[in-house]
Coordinates of C-alpha atoms in Angstrom, one line a residue:
M660 CA 0.0 0.0 0.0
T661 CA 1.2 3.5 -0.8
V662 CA 0.6 6.4 1.6
S663 CA 0.9 9.8 0.1
N664 CA 1.9 13.1 1.7
V665 CA -1.0 15.3 2.9
V666 CA -1.1 19.1 2.7
D667 CA -3.5 21.1 4.9
R668 CA -1.7 24.5 4.6
N669 CA -0.4 26.8 1.8
D670 CA 2.0 29.7 2.3
Y671 CA 2.7 32.4 -0.3
S672 CA 4.9 35.5 -0.5
C673 CA 3.0 38.5 -1.7
D674 CA 4.2 40.9 -4.5
G675 CA 1.8 43.8 -3.8
T676 CA -0.4 43.1 -6.9
C677 CA -1.7 39.5 -6.6
S678 CA -5.0 39.0 -4.7
S679 CA -5.9 35.4 -5.7
F680 CA -4.2 32.4 -4.0
S681 CA -4.8 28.7 -4.4
Y682 CA -5.5 26.2 -1.7
T683 CA -4.6 22.6 -2.7
F684 CA -6.8 20.5 -0.4
Q685 CA -10.4 19.6 -0.1
I686 CA -12.8 21.6 2.2
F687 CA -16.5 21.0 2.9
Q688 CA -17.5 24.6 3.6
K689 CA -15.9 28.0 3.5
T690 CA -15.4 28.2 7.3
D691 CA -13.1 25.2 7.1
L692 CA -10.4 27.7 6.0
V693 CA -8.4 30.1 8.2
V694 CA -6.7 32.8 6.2
S695 CA -4.0 35.1 7.7
V696 CA -1.5 37.6 6.6
V697 CA 1.9 38.2 8.1
D698 CA 3.5 41.7 7.8
L699 CA 7.1 42.7 7.6
N700 CA 7.4 42.8 11.4
G701 CA 6.2 39.2 11.7
I702 CA 2.7 40.3 13.1
T703 CA 0.0 37.8 12.0
T704 CA -3.6 39.1 11.4
E705 CA -6.5 36.7 10.7
L706 CA -8.7 37.8 7.9
L707 CA -12.5 37.9 7.9
L708 CA -14.5 35.6 5.6
D709 CA -16.8 37.5 3.1
S710 CA -15.2 40.7 4.2
D711 CA -11.5 40.4 3.6
Y712 CA -11.7 37.4 1.3
N713 CA -14.0 34.9 -0.4
V714 CA -13.5 31.2 -1.3
T715 CA -14.2 29.3 -4.5
D716 CA -14.6 25.6 -5.3
V717 CA -15.8 24.4 -2.0
G718 CA -16.0 20.6 -1.9
E719 CA -13.6 20.1 -4.8
Y720 CA -11.0 17.4 -4.1
A721 CA -8.2 19.4 -5.7
G722 CA -9.0 22.6 -3.7
G723 CA -9.8 26.0 -5.0
T724 CA -9.0 29.7 -4.7
V725 CA -9.0 32.3 -2.0
V726 CA -9.8 35.7 -3.5
L727 CA -8.8 38.7 -1.3
S728 CA -10.7 42.0 -1.4
S729 CA -7.3 43.8 -1.9
P730 CA -3.7 42.5 -2.5
P731 CA -1.4 42.4 0.5
A732 CA 1.6 44.6 0.5
N733 CA 4.9 43.5 -1.2
G734 CA 6.9 41.3 1.1
W735 CA 4.0 40.2 3.2
R736 CA 3.0 36.5 3.5
I737 CA -0.4 34.9 3.3
V738 CA -1.1 31.7 5.1
I739 CA -4.1 29.5 4.2
M740 CA -4.9 26.6 6.6
R741 CA -7.6 24.0 6.9
E742 CA -9.1 23.7 10.3
I743 CA -12.2 21.6 10.8
K744 CA -13.5 21.4 14.4
L745 CA -15.0 18.4 16.2
T746 CA -17.9 18.8 18.6
K747 CA -17.6 17.3 22.1
G748 CA -18.5 13.6 21.8
I749 CA -17.8 11.3 18.9
N750 CA -20.6 10.7 16.3
E751 CA -21.3 7.1 15.6
S752 CA -23.6 7.5 12.5
K753 CA -23.0 5.6 9.2
S754 CA -20.4 6.8 6.9
A755 CA -20.1 8.1 3.3
K756 CA -17.5 6.1 1.3
V757 CA -14.5 7.8 -0.2
N758 CA -12.5 5.5 -2.5
N759 CA -8.7 4.9 -2.4
D760 CA -7.5 8.1 -0.8
P761 CA -5.2 7.8 2.2
A762 CA -5.6 11.5 3.2
V763 CA -7.8 12.3 6.1
G764 CA -10.3 14.9 5.1
D765 CA -10.4 16.2 8.7
M766 CA -7.5 18.6 9.0
G767 CA -5.6 16.7 6.4
H768 CA -3.8 14.3 8.8
L769 CA -2.7 10.9 7.7
A770 CA -4.5 7.7 8.7
T771 CA -1.8 5.1 8.5
G772 CA -2.3 1.4 8.1
L773 CA -5.4 1.7 6.0
P774 CA -6.6 -1.1 3.8
E775 CA -6.3 -0.8 0.0
S776 CA -10.1 -0.4 -0.3
G777 CA -9.9 3.1 1.3
Y778 CA -11.7 4.6 4.3
A779 CA -15.0 6.3 5.2
V780 CA -15.7 9.8 6.3
E781 CA -18.6 10.7 8.6
T782 CA -21.4 12.6 6.9
P783 CA -22.1 15.8 8.9
S784 CA -25.4 15.7 10.7
N785 CA -26.0 19.2 9.4
P786 CA -24.5 19.4 5.8
V787 CA -25.2 23.1 5.6
N788 CA -23.4 24.1 8.7
P789 CA -21.6 21.1 10.1
S790 CA -20.0 21.4 13.6
Y791 CA -17.6 18.6 13.2
A792 CA -16.0 16.3 10.6
E793 CA -15.1 12.8 11.7
L794 CA -13.2 10.0 10.0
K795 CA -14.4 6.5 10.6
I796 CA -12.3 3.6 9.5
N797 CA -14.1 0.3 9.0
S798 CA -12.7 -3.1 9.8
L799 CA -9.5 -1.9 11.4
A800 CA -9.2 -2.9 15.0
G801 CA -8.0 -0.1 17.3
F802 CA -8.9 2.7 14.8
D803 CA -12.7 2.6 15.2
N804 CA -13.1 6.4 15.4
I805 CA -10.9 9.4 14.5
G806 CA -11.7 13.0 14.9
S807 CA -9.8 16.3 15.6
L808 CA -9.7 18.8 18.4
F809 CA -8.0 22.1 18.8
N810 CA -6.1 21.6 22.1
I811 CA -6.0 19.5 25.3
A812 CA -8.6 21.7 27.0
E813 CA -11.0 20.6 24.3
L814 CA -9.8 17.0 24.7
R815 CA -10.8 17.1 28.4
G816 CA -14.3 18.2 27.4
T817 CA -14.6 15.4 24.9
I818 CA -16.1 12.4 26.7
P819 CA -15.3 9.1 25.0
S820 CA -18.3 6.7 25.0
T821 CA -16.1 3.6 24.6
V822 CA -12.5 2.5 24.5
D823 CA -10.3 2.6 21.4
M824 CA -11.7 5.9 20.0
I825 CA -8.9 8.0 18.5
V826 CA -8.8 11.7 18.1
Y827 CA -6.2 14.1 16.7
V828 CA -5.4 17.1 18.8
A829 CA -3.9 20.0 16.9
S830 CA -1.9 21.5 19.8
S831 CA -1.4 21.1 23.5
A832 CA -2.1 24.6 24.6
S833 CA -2.9 26.9 21.6
V834 CA -5.5 29.6 22.3
S835 CA -5.8 31.1 18.8
H836 CA -5.7 29.8 15.3
A837 CA -3.0 32.3 14.4
E838 CA -0.3 30.9 16.7
E839 CA 2.1 28.1 15.9
H840 CA 0.5 24.8 17.0
V841 CA 2.9 22.5 18.9
G842 CA 2.5 19.6 21.2
G843 CA -0.4 18.0 19.4
G844 CA -0.9 14.4 18.4
F845 CA -3.1 11.3 18.5
F846 CA -4.9 10.2 21.6
Q847 CA -6.8 6.9 22.1
S848 CA -9.4 6.2 24.7
F849 CA -8.8 3.5 27.3
D850 CA -10.5 2.2 30.4
N851 CA -8.9 3.6 33.6
S852 CA -11.6 2.5 36.0
V853 CA -9.0 1.1 38.3
N854 CA -7.0 4.3 38.3
A855 CA -3.9 2.6 37.1
V856 CA -2.4 5.8 35.8
I857 CA -2.8 9.5 36.6
D858 CA -3.5 12.6 34.6
D859 CA -0.1 14.1 33.9
G860 CA -1.2 16.9 31.6
G861 CA 0.5 15.7 28.4
I862 CA 0.4 11.9 27.9
V863 CA -2.6 10.8 29.9
I864 CA -5.6 13.1 30.0
K865 CA -8.7 12.7 32.2
P866 CA -11.9 13.9 30.6
D867 CA -14.4 16.0 32.6
S868 CA -16.3 12.9 33.6
G869 CA -16.2 9.1 33.3
S870 CA -13.7 6.3 33.8
I871 CA -12.7 6.2 30.1
W872 CA -9.6 8.4 29.6
W873 CA -7.4 9.6 26.8
R874 CA -3.8 8.5 26.3
R875 CA -1.3 9.8 23.7
I876 CA -0.2 7.3 21.1
N877 CA 2.1 7.1 18.1
F878 CA 5.1 9.1 19.3
S879 CA 8.7 8.2 20.1
D880 CA 10.3 11.3 21.7
Y881 CA 9.0 13.1 24.7
D882 CA 8.5 16.7 23.6
M883 CA 8.1 19.3 26.4
C884 CA 5.5 20.9 24.1
F885 CA 3.2 17.9 25.0
W886 CA 2.7 19.6 28.4
G887 CA 2.2 23.0 27.0
V888 CA 5.7 24.5 26.8
K889 CA 5.8 27.3 24.2
A890 CA 9.1 28.6 22.9
D891 CA 7.5 32.0 21.9
G892 CA 9.5 34.3 24.2
V893 CA 6.3 35.5 25.9
T894 CA 4.5 32.7 27.7
D895 CA 5.5 31.9 31.3
N896 CA 6.2 28.2 31.0
A897 CA 6.8 27.5 34.7
A898 CA 3.7 25.4 35.2
A899 CA 4.2 23.5 31.9
I900 CA 7.8 22.8 32.8
T901 CA 6.7 21.5 36.2
L902 CA 4.3 19.1 34.5
A903 CA 6.9 17.9 32.0
T904 CA 9.7 17.4 34.5
N905 CA 7.4 15.7 37.0
Y906 CA 6.4 13.2 34.3
A907 CA 10.1 12.7 33.3
R908 CA 11.0 12.2 37.0
A909 CA 8.3 9.5 37.4
N910 CA 9.0 7.7 34.2
H911 CA 12.8 8.1 33.8
I912 CA 12.9 9.7 30.4
I913 CA 14.7 12.5 28.6
L914 CA 12.6 15.4 27.5
N915 CA 13.1 17.2 24.2
A916 CA 13.0 21.0 24.6
P917 CA 11.9 22.9 21.5
A918 CA 14.0 25.5 19.7
G919 CA 13.2 29.1 20.5
R920 CA 13.0 31.3 23.7
I921 CA 11.4 29.4 26.6
N922 CA 10.5 31.9 29.3
T923 CA 9.9 30.7 32.9
S924 CA 9.5 32.5 36.2
Q925 CA 11.0 29.5 38.1
M926 CA 14.3 27.6 38.1
V927 CA 14.3 24.7 35.6
P928 CA 14.5 21.5 37.8
L929 CA 16.1 18.2 36.8
Y930 CA 15.5 15.2 39.0
N931 CA 16.9 11.7 39.3
N932 CA 17.1 9.5 36.2
M933 CA 15.8 12.2 33.8
G934 CA 17.1 14.8 31.5
I935 CA 16.4 17.7 29.1
R936 CA 17.8 17.7 25.5
G937 CA 17.7 20.9 23.5
H938 CA 18.7 21.8 19.9
G939 CA 22.2 23.0 20.8
K940 CA 23.6 25.9 22.8
A941 CA 24.1 28.2 19.7
E942 CA 21.0 30.3 20.3
S943 CA 18.7 27.4 19.5
T944 CA 17.1 26.3 22.7
V945 CA 17.3 29.1 25.2
F946 CA 15.6 29.1 28.6
Y947 CA 15.1 32.6 30.1
K948 CA 14.4 33.0 33.8
T949 CA 12.2 36.1 34.2
T950 CA 12.5 36.5 38.0
N951 CA 14.8 35.9 40.9
D952 CA 12.3 33.6 42.6
I953 CA 13.9 30.9 44.7
F954 CA 13.6 27.2 44.5
E955 CA 13.2 25.3 47.7
F956 CA 15.3 22.1 48.2
K957 CA 13.5 19.9 50.8
K958 CA 14.0 16.9 53.0
N959 CA 10.9 15.1 54.2
G960 CA 8.8 18.0 53.0
V961 CA 10.7 20.6 55.0
T962 CA 12.7 23.3 53.2
Q963 CA 16.5 22.9 53.8
L964 CA 17.9 25.3 51.2
S965 CA 16.5 28.1 49.1
V966 CA 18.3 28.8 45.8
D967 CA 18.0 31.5 43.1
A968 CA 19.3 29.6 40.1
L969 CA 18.5 29.4 36.4
V970 CA 18.6 25.6 36.3
G971 CA 19.3 23.0 39.1
F972 CA 19.7 19.4 39.9
V973 CA 17.2 18.3 42.6
P974 CA 17.7 15.1 44.7
D975 CA 14.9 13.3 46.4
Q976 CA 16.1 14.6 49.8
W977 CA 18.4 17.6 50.2
D978 CA 20.9 17.0 53.0
L979 CA 24.4 18.4 52.5
A980 CA 25.8 16.4 55.4
D981 CA 24.3 13.1 54.4
F982 CA 26.5 10.7 52.4
S983 CA 23.6 8.4 51.3
M984 CA 22.6 8.4 47.6
E985 CA 19.2 9.6 48.5
S986 CA 20.8 13.1 49.0
F987 CA 22.3 13.0 45.5
A988 CA 20.6 13.8 42.2
V989 CA 21.5 10.6 40.1
H990 CA 21.9 10.1 36.4
V991 CA 20.8 13.6 35.4
T992 CA 21.3 14.6 31.7
L993 CA 21.4 18.1 30.3
I994 CA 22.3 18.6 26.7
G995 CA 22.1 21.3 24.1
C996 CA 20.6 24.2 26.0
M997 CA 21.4 27.8 27.0
F998 CA 20.2 29.4 30.2
R999 CA 19.9 33.2 30.8
R1000 CA 18.4 35.8 33.1
L1001 CA 15.8 37.7 31.0
G1002 CA 16.6 41.4 30.7
L1003 CA 20.1 41.2 32.2
N1004 CA 22.5 43.9 31.0
A1005 CA 25.5 45.9 32.0
N1006 CA 23.3 48.4 33.9
N1007 CA 21.3 46.0 36.1
V1008 CA 23.7 43.1 36.4
G1009 CA 24.5 44.0 40.0
S1010 CA 20.9 43.8 41.0
I1011 CA 19.2 41.0 39.1
S1012 CA 21.9 38.4 38.5
P1013 CA 20.9 35.1 39.9
A1014 CA 23.0 33.6 42.7
Y1015 CA 23.8 30.6 40.5
G1016 CA 23.5 29.8 36.8
L1017 CA 23.6 26.0 37.1
F1018 CA 23.2 24.7 40.6
M1019 CA 24.5 21.1 40.5
G1020 CA 24.4 20.7 44.3
K1021 CA 25.1 17.0 45.0
V1022 CA 25.0 14.9 41.9
A1023 CA 26.2 11.5 40.7
S1024 CA 26.8 10.3 37.1
A1025 CA 25.6 13.5 35.5
V1026 CA 26.1 14.2 31.8
I1027 CA 26.3 17.9 30.9
R1028 CA 27.1 18.6 27.3
Q1029 CA 26.8 21.6 25.0
V1030 CA 25.3 23.8 27.7
S1031 CA 25.8 27.5 28.2
I1032 CA 25.1 29.3 31.4
E1033 CA 25.0 33.1 31.4
G1034 CA 24.6 35.7 34.2
G1035 CA 25.1 33.8 37.5
R1036 CA 27.2 35.4 40.2
T1037 CA 28.5 31.9 40.5
G1038 CA 28.3 30.2 37.1
I1039 CA 28.2 26.5 38.1
K1040 CA 28.1 25.3 41.7
A1041 CA 28.6 21.7 43.0
Y1042 CA 29.2 20.7 46.6
N1043 CA 29.9 17.1 45.7
T1044 CA 29.9 15.5 42.2
F1045 CA 31.3 12.2 41.0
S1046 CA 31.4 10.0 37.9
G1047 CA 30.2 12.8 35.7
I1048 CA 30.9 14.3 32.3
M1049 CA 31.0 18.1 31.6
E1050 CA 31.8 18.7 27.9
M1051 CA 31.5 21.9 25.9
V1052 CA 30.1 23.7 28.9
S1053 CA 30.5 27.5 29.4
A1054 CA 29.7 29.9 32.2
V1055 CA 29.7 33.6 31.3
Q1056 CA 29.2 36.8 33.3
Y1057 CA 29.8 40.6 32.8
N1058 CA 33.3 41.5 33.8
G1059 CA 33.6 42.5 37.4
Y1060 CA 30.3 41.0 38.5
G1061 CA 31.1 37.2 38.7
F1062 CA 32.8 35.6 41.6
I1063 CA 33.5 32.0 40.5
G1064 CA 32.8 30.4 37.1
I1065 CA 33.1 26.7 38.1
D1066 CA 32.9 26.1 41.8
I1067 CA 33.4 22.6 43.1
S1068 CA 33.8 22.8 46.8
D1069 CA 32.2 22.0 50.2
Y1070 CA 33.5 24.2 53.0
R1071 CA 31.3 24.2 56.1
N1072 CA 32.0 25.3 59.7
G1073 CA 35.7 25.6 59.2
I1074 CA 36.0 22.1 57.7
M1075 CA 36.8 21.4 54.0
Y1076 CA 35.1 18.3 52.8
N1077 CA 35.9 16.2 49.8
S1078 CA 34.0 17.5 46.8
G1079 CA 33.8 14.4 44.6
T1080 CA 35.7 12.1 42.4
S1081 CA 36.1 10.9 38.8
M1082 CA 35.0 14.0 36.9
D1083 CA 35.7 14.3 33.2
M1084 CA 35.8 18.0 32.2
R1085 CA 36.4 18.7 28.5
I1086 CA 36.3 22.1 26.8
V1087 CA 34.7 23.7 29.9
Q1088 CA 35.0 27.4 29.6
C1089 CA 34.3 30.5 31.7
R1090 CA 34.6 34.2 31.2
G1091 CA 34.2 37.3 33.3
Y1092 CA 34.8 35.8 36.8
Q1093 CA 37.2 36.7 39.6
F1094 CA 38.1 33.0 39.8
G1095 CA 37.6 30.9 36.7
F1096 CA 37.7 27.5 38.3
S1097 CA 37.7 27.0 42.1
I1098 CA 38.2 23.4 42.9
Q1099 CA 38.7 22.1 46.5
R1100 CA 39.5 18.6 47.5
L1101 CA 38.3 17.0 44.3
Q1102 CA 39.8 13.5 43.7
Y1103 CA 41.2 11.8 40.5
S1104 CA 39.6 13.9 37.8
T1105 CA 40.7 15.3 34.5
M1106 CA 40.5 18.7 32.9
I1107 CA 41.1 18.7 29.1
D1108 CA 41.1 21.9 26.9
C1109 CA 39.5 24.0 29.6
T1110 CA 39.9 27.7 29.3
V1111 CA 39.4 31.0 31.2
E1112 CA 39.0 34.4 29.6
E1113 CA 38.7 37.9 30.9
C1114 CA 39.3 36.8 34.5
G1115 CA 39.7 39.7 37.0
P1116 CA 38.6 40.9 40.4
M1117 CA 35.1 42.0 41.3
T1118 CA 34.6 45.5 42.4
G1119 CA 36.5 46.1 45.7
E1120 CA 38.4 42.8 45.4
T1121 CA 42.1 42.4 44.5
I1122 CA 43.2 38.8 44.1
S1123 CA 42.2 36.8 41.0
Y1124 CA 43.2 33.5 39.6
A1125 CA 42.2 31.6 36.5
F1126 CA 42.6 28.2 38.1
D1127 CA 42.4 28.0 41.9
F1128 CA 42.9 24.6 43.7
T1129 CA 42.9 23.6 47.3
D1130 CA 44.2 20.1 48.0
P1131 CA 43.9 18.7 44.5
F1132 CA 44.0 14.9 44.8
C1133 CA 45.4 13.5 41.6
I1134 CA 44.0 16.1 39.3
S1135 CA 45.3 16.3 35.7
M1136 CA 45.1 19.4 33.5
V1137 CA 45.8 18.8 29.8
N1138 CA 46.1 21.6 27.2
C1139 CA 44.3 24.2 29.2
A1140 CA 44.8 27.9 28.5
T1141 CA 43.8 31.5 29.4
E1142 CA 43.3 34.8 27.7
F1143 CA 43.2 38.3 29.2
V1144 CA 43.6 37.3 32.8
K1145 CA 44.0 40.3 35.1
G1146 CA 45.6 38.2 37.9
G1147 CA 47.4 35.0 38.5
Q1148 CA 47.2 31.9 36.4
I1149 CA 47.3 28.8 38.7
R1150 CA 47.2 28.8 42.5
V1151 CA 47.5 25.7 44.6
L1152 CA 46.9 25.8 48.3
G1153 CA 47.1 23.1 51.0
F1154 CA 44.5 23.0 53.8
N1155 CA 45.0 21.3 57.1
N1156 CA 44.4 17.6 57.7
P1157 CA 44.1 16.4 54.1
L1158 CA 42.9 12.8 53.7
L1159 CA 45.3 12.2 50.8
R1160 CA 48.5 13.6 49.4
P1161 CA 47.7 16.5 47.2
S1162 CA 49.0 16.3 43.6
L1163 CA 48.4 18.2 40.3
K1164 CA 49.9 17.6 36.9
V1165 CA 49.7 20.4 34.3
T1166 CA 50.5 19.5 30.7
G1167 CA 50.6 21.9 27.8
Y1168 CA 49.5 25.0 29.6
L1169 CA 49.4 28.4 27.8
A1170 CA 48.7 31.9 29.0
I1171 CA 47.8 34.4 26.3
D1172 CA 47.6 38.2 26.6
Q1173 CA 48.5 38.4 30.2
Q1174 CA 47.1 41.5 32.0
N1175 CA 48.4 43.6 34.9
P1176 CA 46.8 42.5 38.2
V1177 CA 45.3 45.0 40.6
V1178 CA 48.0 44.2 43.3
P1179 CA 51.3 42.2 43.1
T1180 CA 50.3 38.6 42.3
P1181 CA 52.5 35.6 41.6
M1182 CA 51.8 34.3 38.1
F1183 CA 51.9 30.7 39.6
M1184 CA 51.6 30.1 43.3
V1185 CA 52.0 26.9 45.3
D1186 CA 51.6 27.2 49.1
N1187 CA 51.2 24.2 51.3
G1188 CA 49.5 25.0 54.6
G1189 CA 48.6 21.3 55.3
I1190 CA 50.6 18.6 56.9
A1191 CA 50.9 16.2 53.9
P1192 CA 53.6 16.7 51.2
M1193 CA 52.3 18.2 48.0
N1194 CA 53.6 17.6 44.5
I1195 CA 52.9 19.9 41.5
V1196 CA 54.2 19.0 38.1
F1197 CA 54.4 21.3 35.0
D1198 CA 55.2 19.4 31.8
A1199 CA 55.7 20.9 28.3
C1200 CA 54.1 24.2 29.3
E1201 CA 54.6 27.8 28.2
L1202 CA 55.2 29.4 31.6
S1203 CA 56.8 32.6 30.4
R1204 CA 55.7 35.8 32.2
D1205 CA 55.0 39.1 30.6
T1206 CA 57.4 41.3 32.7
T1207 CA 55.9 44.5 31.4
Q1208 CA 52.9 43.8 33.7
H1209 CA 54.6 45.1 36.8
N1210 CA 52.1 43.5 39.3
L1211 CA 52.4 40.1 37.7
T1212 CA 55.3 38.8 39.9
A1213 CA 57.5 35.7 39.6
P1214 CA 56.1 32.3 40.4
G1215 CA 56.7 30.9 43.9
V1216 CA 56.5 27.7 46.0
S1217 CA 56.3 27.7 49.8
G1218 CA 55.2 25.6 52.8
V1219 CA 56.5 22.4 54.3
G1220 CA 56.5 19.5 51.9
A1221 CA 55.5 21.7 48.9
K1222 CA 57.4 20.6 45.8
V1223 CA 57.2 22.0 42.2
I1224 CA 58.7 20.0 39.4
V1225 CA 59.0 21.6 35.9
I1226 CA 59.8 19.4 32.9
G1227 CA 60.6 20.9 29.5
C1228 CA 58.8 24.2 30.1
A1229 CA 59.7 27.7 29.0
G1230 CA 59.7 30.4 31.7
E1231 CA 61.6 31.3 34.8
D1232 CA 62.3 29.2 37.9
F1233 CA 59.9 29.3 40.8
T1234 CA 61.1 31.2 43.9
A1235 CA 61.3 28.7 46.8
A1236 CA 60.5 29.9 50.3
G1237 CA 59.4 28.5 53.6
S1238 CA 60.7 24.9 53.0
G1239 CA 59.2 24.9 49.5
I1240 CA 61.2 22.9 46.9
F1241 CA 61.6 23.7 43.2
T1242 CA 63.2 21.3 40.6
R1243 CA 63.6 21.8 36.9
L1244 CA 64.2 18.8 34.6
A1245 CA 65.6 19.3 31.1

């Protein structure tokens, strides 16, 4: 059997002279068409039948012509759409036969899996002014009835009389014919008398009455638009995002976020065993938080922490001191999205920047890839993270207003706790922060091709470093670099009572366009204040200092057990002080 493509919309560009435009599909009455014009500013105006336009050849299979009362202006567009509404309730009357045409007359949607003999279309109860058009397919189990509705609100008002009825819903949450319809699809009625499933707002829908409900069918990806998310740059999607993420949380799925501007007044939450996948961080899928409203992290229903963040990972129970996995967000995935604070600019950045861009909190086995975070005073914050991947991730802030770009640390009540293990960071970048990376007591992790740009002190501050470590336990930096840093490059400190021997290996490091710090600052600084020996190795790096920057001072190593080994690197020797040891090899 051959299934042909179906058209239920025609778009034309106007030349300022033409006033007749063809529609290439069948309609049963003039009101089955919606005709709109789009001006040069993208503003859509729906035209009035019999006033702004008329329609010819109603009922013809090949379509007909829309004749406007006057031609649209040059450069405008005209959109002709077929929209046939279904009344609440499915008509069960006999059908009129239509031979060998796979196209559904109702809104032009395909009926797949049809027999070669064709299908039958319901005859309207009032042929002069029908209120619905329904497709009925004979002798095909599971496809006994098909009709079409405008949105999920109409679906709720459509009470199925039996199971296995099927309707097509044009959109999840459209309120006008002129807007772009997203989140629609096919729904089939089923018996939910035992309440086996709940109404989630996008997949399973409870009608206004009865025990026969609607369930979405014939889809493979979980589109956030199913729950009413609109990427129109206007709608507050907080409620719709909550519905979508609650469903993903319960069913362990990855949501597909639409391309466009997704406004929300609340932090975008990600829970255990779920994720959000956008269309890429290059201005494709962009979430805009419109407020500085807080998100409450709870334990047993009681708020433990309130966070102003653009996006955050939420465990089942928030408890910073708890080491059980219940206090970690587990297997979270975030791919291909940008996150911004709506309206943030150089004039208001000090007042409306969120505290955090991405709040990772405590997270295990997270995958964060192709994600851009803009505007957080701290770009990305993790207290404890392990067995995770961060790849092609960036944190950006206006110069002088960001504190830490990537902060992985847990310092509480004078105690520095371990902040995680086994992190793979690749092409992680930050710009505009006082400290690019601040990493404290992270264990056996790798940083590859990570960069810091335009790093410098916040207003009233003096010390700035691109990479700032405390007790790095077997950390490897490979081919990392900086540009326009108004401070030091790498600082390594030792804290008291480390659990392991701190060590850091830096390979292929490069500092470009070094800037003059606010106060004298060593370009590289190693200072061990702990009791365990510390080894820092630089291998095949470019460590040369721009001596014209008078506040950028020579590198130094100090503290008991602190040892710096330089292998095959350009640049001057480290100044050793306070029992610090410097060794150069080849």
